[in-house]
Short mmCIF file of C-alpha atoms in Angstrom, two decimals:
data_model
loop_
_atom_site.label_atom_id
_atom_site.label_comp_id
_atom_site.label_asym_id
_atom_site.label_seq_id
_atom_site.Cartn_x
_atom_site.Cartn_y
_atom_site.Cartn_z
CA ASN A 19 99.05 110.03 84.62
CA ALA A 20 95.99 107.87 85.58
CA GLY A 21 98.16 105.02 86.07
CA VAL A 22 96.18 101.75 86.65
CA THR A 23 92.19 101.91 85.49
CA GLN A 24 89.83 99.40 86.10
CA THR A 25 86.05 98.74 85.13
CA PRO A 26 83.38 98.26 85.86
CA LYS A 27 84.25 98.92 89.60
CA PHE A 28 81.06 96.11 90.63
CA GLN A 29 79.77 93.56 88.45
CA VAL A 30 76.58 91.22 88.68
CA LEU A 31 77.45 88.00 86.80
CA LYS A 32 73.91 85.04 86.51
CA THR A 33 75.74 81.51 85.89
CA GLY A 34 77.11 81.23 81.64
CA GLN A 35 77.43 84.47 81.22
CA SER A 36 80.62 86.40 79.30
CA MET A 37 81.70 89.18 80.08
CA THR A 38 85.28 91.67 80.03
CA LEU A 39 86.77 93.66 82.65
CA GLN A 40 88.72 96.17 81.18
CA CYS A 41 92.50 96.91 83.21
CA ALA A 42 94.08 100.15 81.92
CA GLN A 43 97.61 101.89 82.61
CA ASP A 44 98.54 104.64 80.58
CA MET A 45 102.27 104.46 82.36
CA ASN A 46 103.90 102.96 78.85
CA HIS A 47 104.74 99.45 81.30
CA GLU A 48 105.14 96.69 79.31
CA TYR A 49 104.61 94.45 81.88
CA MET A 50 101.04 93.13 83.29
CA SER A 51 99.53 91.08 85.09
CA TRP A 52 95.68 90.06 86.16
CA TYR A 53 95.34 88.31 89.53
CA ARG A 54 92.01 87.42 91.65
CA GLN A 55 91.58 87.66 95.87
CA ASP A 56 89.74 85.77 97.86
CA PRO A 57 89.45 85.31 101.23
CA GLY A 58 92.23 84.37 103.94
CA MET A 59 94.09 83.53 100.38
CA GLY A 60 96.40 87.03 99.83
CA LEU A 61 96.24 87.41 96.23
CA ARG A 62 96.82 84.37 92.91
CA LEU A 63 97.93 85.13 89.08
CA ILE A 64 95.87 84.78 86.96
CA HIS A 65 97.04 85.84 83.87
CA TYR A 66 99.82 88.11 82.47
CA SER A 67 101.58 89.95 79.48
CA VAL A 68 105.07 90.94 79.22
CA GLY A 69 104.62 92.43 76.75
CA ALA A 70 101.78 93.27 73.23
CA GLY A 71 101.17 90.27 71.71
CA ILE A 72 102.91 87.98 74.88
CA THR A 73 100.70 86.05 76.93
CA ASP A 74 100.81 83.86 78.92
CA GLN A 75 99.19 81.44 81.69
CA GLY A 76 99.70 82.07 86.56
CA GLU A 77 98.94 79.54 89.15
CA VAL A 78 95.36 80.37 88.50
CA PRO A 79 94.06 80.53 85.16
CA ASN A 80 90.89 78.13 83.95
CA GLY A 81 88.12 79.94 82.58
CA TYR A 82 89.28 83.69 82.19
CA ASN A 83 90.83 84.24 79.00
CA VAL A 84 93.31 88.31 78.01
CA SER A 85 94.64 88.80 75.08
CA ARG A 86 97.27 92.23 74.59
CA SER A 87 96.63 93.68 71.60
CA THR A 88 97.81 97.02 72.02
CA THR A 89 100.42 97.93 75.33
CA GLU A 90 98.03 100.15 76.78
CA ASP A 91 95.32 97.79 77.34
CA PHE A 92 94.33 93.73 79.23
CA PRO A 93 91.55 93.44 78.94
CA LEU A 94 90.45 89.73 81.13
CA ARG A 95 87.01 86.97 79.41
CA LEU A 96 84.96 85.69 81.39
CA LEU A 97 83.08 82.76 78.66
CA SER A 98 80.52 81.11 80.86
CA ALA A 99 80.42 82.62 84.41
CA ALA A 100 80.56 80.17 87.83
CA PRO A 101 79.85 81.30 90.79
CA SER A 102 83.45 80.60 92.16
CA GLN A 103 84.47 83.54 89.65
CA THR A 104 83.13 84.93 92.90
CA SER A 105 86.25 87.29 94.03
CA VAL A 106 87.90 90.46 93.80
CA TYR A 107 89.78 91.48 90.32
CA PHE A 108 92.70 93.08 90.51
CA CYS A 109 94.80 95.24 87.09
CA ALA A 110 98.77 95.27 87.85
CA SER A 111 101.06 97.51 85.51
CA SER A 112 105.72 97.14 86.13
CA HIS A 113 108.44 98.25 83.92
CA PRO A 114 110.90 96.02 84.46
CA GLY A 115 114.72 97.85 84.94
CA LEU A 116 116.64 98.85 87.30
CA ALA A 117 114.52 101.06 89.16
CA ASP A 118 112.11 100.20 89.50
CA GLN A 119 112.40 96.57 89.03
CA GLU A 120 109.17 94.33 89.60
CA THR A 121 107.46 96.84 91.92
CA GLN A 122 103.59 96.83 90.30
CA TYR A 123 101.39 99.18 90.31
CA PHE A 124 97.32 98.44 90.63
CA GLY A 125 94.59 99.30 90.11
CA PRO A 126 91.43 99.83 92.19
CA GLY A 127 89.61 96.84 91.65
CA THR A 128 86.31 95.27 90.20
CA ARG A 129 84.69 93.22 92.25
CA LEU A 130 82.38 90.14 90.86
CA LEU A 131 79.54 88.20 92.49
CA VAL A 132 78.16 85.25 90.53
CA LEU A 133 74.57 84.48 90.61
CA ALA B 10 106.53 75.34 96.57
CA GLN B 11 107.48 78.62 97.09
CA SER B 12 104.58 80.04 100.12
CA VAL B 13 104.33 83.74 102.09
CA THR B 14 102.39 82.78 105.60
CA GLN B 15 101.04 85.62 106.98
CA PRO B 16 99.93 84.54 110.73
CA ASP B 17 98.23 87.66 111.99
CA ILE B 18 95.05 87.03 110.44
CA HIS B 19 93.82 89.83 112.85
CA ILE B 20 95.75 92.50 114.90
CA THR B 21 94.62 95.89 116.57
CA VAL B 22 96.60 98.75 118.06
CA SER B 23 96.61 101.43 120.35
CA GLU B 24 97.69 105.06 118.56
CA GLY B 25 100.92 105.43 118.79
CA ALA B 26 101.59 102.27 119.87
CA SER B 27 104.54 100.50 118.57
CA LEU B 28 102.82 98.25 115.17
CA GLU B 29 104.91 94.59 114.29
CA LEU B 30 103.20 92.04 111.09
CA ARG B 31 105.68 89.37 110.70
CA CYS B 32 105.93 87.60 107.66
CA ASN B 33 107.42 84.59 106.46
CA TYR B 34 108.32 82.93 103.58
CA SER B 35 109.43 79.36 101.82
CA TYR B 36 111.41 80.41 98.49
CA GLY B 37 114.19 77.92 96.61
CA ALA B 38 116.78 81.14 97.11
CA THR B 39 116.87 84.94 98.06
CA PRO B 40 113.46 86.03 97.10
CA TYR B 41 113.06 89.87 95.81
CA LEU B 42 110.11 91.15 99.25
CA PHE B 43 107.68 93.60 99.09
CA TRP B 44 104.81 95.36 100.93
CA TYR B 45 101.74 96.65 100.32
CA VAL B 46 99.34 98.05 102.48
CA GLN B 47 94.93 97.98 100.96
CA SER B 48 92.43 100.74 102.37
CA PRO B 49 88.98 99.34 101.97
CA GLY B 50 88.02 99.56 98.48
CA GLN B 51 90.78 101.00 97.08
CA GLY B 52 93.99 98.49 95.07
CA LEU B 53 97.33 97.92 96.50
CA GLN B 54 99.83 100.26 97.42
CA LEU B 55 103.47 99.49 97.51
CA LEU B 56 105.21 100.22 101.38
CA LEU B 57 108.40 99.08 100.78
CA LYS B 58 110.48 97.05 98.94
CA TYR B 59 113.51 94.56 99.46
CA PHE B 60 115.66 93.46 96.40
CA SER B 61 119.98 93.30 98.71
CA GLY B 62 121.95 95.45 100.17
CA ASP B 63 121.20 96.64 103.65
CA THR B 64 118.71 93.90 105.73
CA LEU B 65 116.81 97.42 107.57
CA VAL B 66 114.32 98.77 104.62
CA GLN B 67 112.07 101.78 105.07
CA GLY B 68 109.76 102.62 103.58
CA ILE B 69 106.87 105.67 103.08
CA LYS B 70 104.03 106.71 106.22
CA GLY B 71 107.06 105.07 108.47
CA PHE B 72 107.22 101.97 108.05
CA GLU B 73 110.57 99.70 107.94
CA ALA B 74 110.61 96.06 107.55
CA GLU B 75 114.40 94.31 108.68
CA PHE B 76 114.34 90.52 106.01
CA LYS B 77 115.91 88.15 108.63
CA ARG B 78 117.37 85.14 105.76
CA SER B 79 118.09 82.34 108.67
CA GLN B 80 114.56 82.79 110.10
CA SER B 81 113.13 83.25 106.08
CA SER B 82 111.44 86.36 106.67
CA PHE B 83 110.87 90.40 106.06
CA ASN B 84 108.89 91.70 109.21
CA LEU B 85 107.08 95.16 109.15
CA ARG B 86 107.23 97.73 111.96
CA LYS B 87 106.63 101.40 112.93
CA PRO B 88 107.18 102.66 115.61
CA SER B 89 104.16 104.78 116.16
CA VAL B 90 100.77 103.72 114.76
CA HIS B 91 98.75 106.48 113.92
CA TRP B 92 94.60 106.19 112.57
CA SER B 93 95.57 106.50 109.11
CA ASP B 94 96.77 102.97 110.29
CA ALA B 95 93.68 101.03 110.09
CA ALA B 96 93.86 98.75 106.35
CA GLU B 97 94.61 95.64 105.22
CA TYR B 98 98.44 94.84 105.43
CA PHE B 99 99.87 92.25 101.99
CA CYS B 100 103.35 91.13 101.85
CA ALA B 101 104.30 89.02 99.05
CA VAL B 102 108.33 86.79 97.82
CA GLY B 103 109.19 86.22 93.88
CA VAL B 104 112.13 86.65 91.81
CA ASN B 105 109.90 88.11 89.53
CA ASN B 106 106.10 89.16 88.51
CA ASN B 107 104.91 85.94 86.98
CA ASP B 108 105.81 84.14 90.02
CA MET B 109 104.81 86.35 93.02
CA ARG B 110 103.60 84.33 96.04
CA PHE B 111 101.32 86.81 98.08
CA GLY B 112 100.15 86.33 101.49
CA ALA B 113 96.68 85.86 103.50
CA GLY B 114 97.27 89.51 104.72
CA THR B 115 96.76 90.99 107.97
CA ARG B 116 94.62 93.42 108.98
CA LEU B 117 94.85 96.35 111.59
CA THR B 118 92.47 97.85 113.63
CA VAL B 119 93.76 101.20 115.30
CA LYS B 120 92.14 102.00 118.93
CA PRO B 121 91.99 105.27 120.20
#
């Protein structure tokens, strides 16, 4: 199993540009989420999905869109990038159940710089 | 409001010395509690977790943590630190993934 994979590893954008951060998992996990990590603030939840076709907002959703057409993939879209979106983005997945409830598996992250 | 506090931004210990990383939380009920480790340029890896039962939990890499309800704390410990333990450590609390709150992290430096 590759686990949770993210692409690209690093991206530079200009203000106003759009892009999609890719996330895929091969563990058949129902739950997937996107976090951003900023210095001194830990991780904050952007959006999450409890299954294909179902998404919802987290703590800091503004400026980001998501969709979940398959169990495996959960892309994060920035429609018009802003310098405030400079951050490291992590995708995570989990499979709620008695044995491993709420344990999330994280991807390696995407470092985004918006100029 | 839910919150997680890791009071120490940066800790330096000598290799072989003991380690304790502090985590305090504010939550309406007893949440699930987690410790994650992040090596440079990597994602987060779960060290250990507490859901219920024995308040002293064992994790990977020789780490353990103790849940103290009266102090709303979940401190991480290791008896003897190895150079490879140098990393950033995050405490997280929540009752489900949608509600998870992470601390700001503690960076651990290990001196030879």
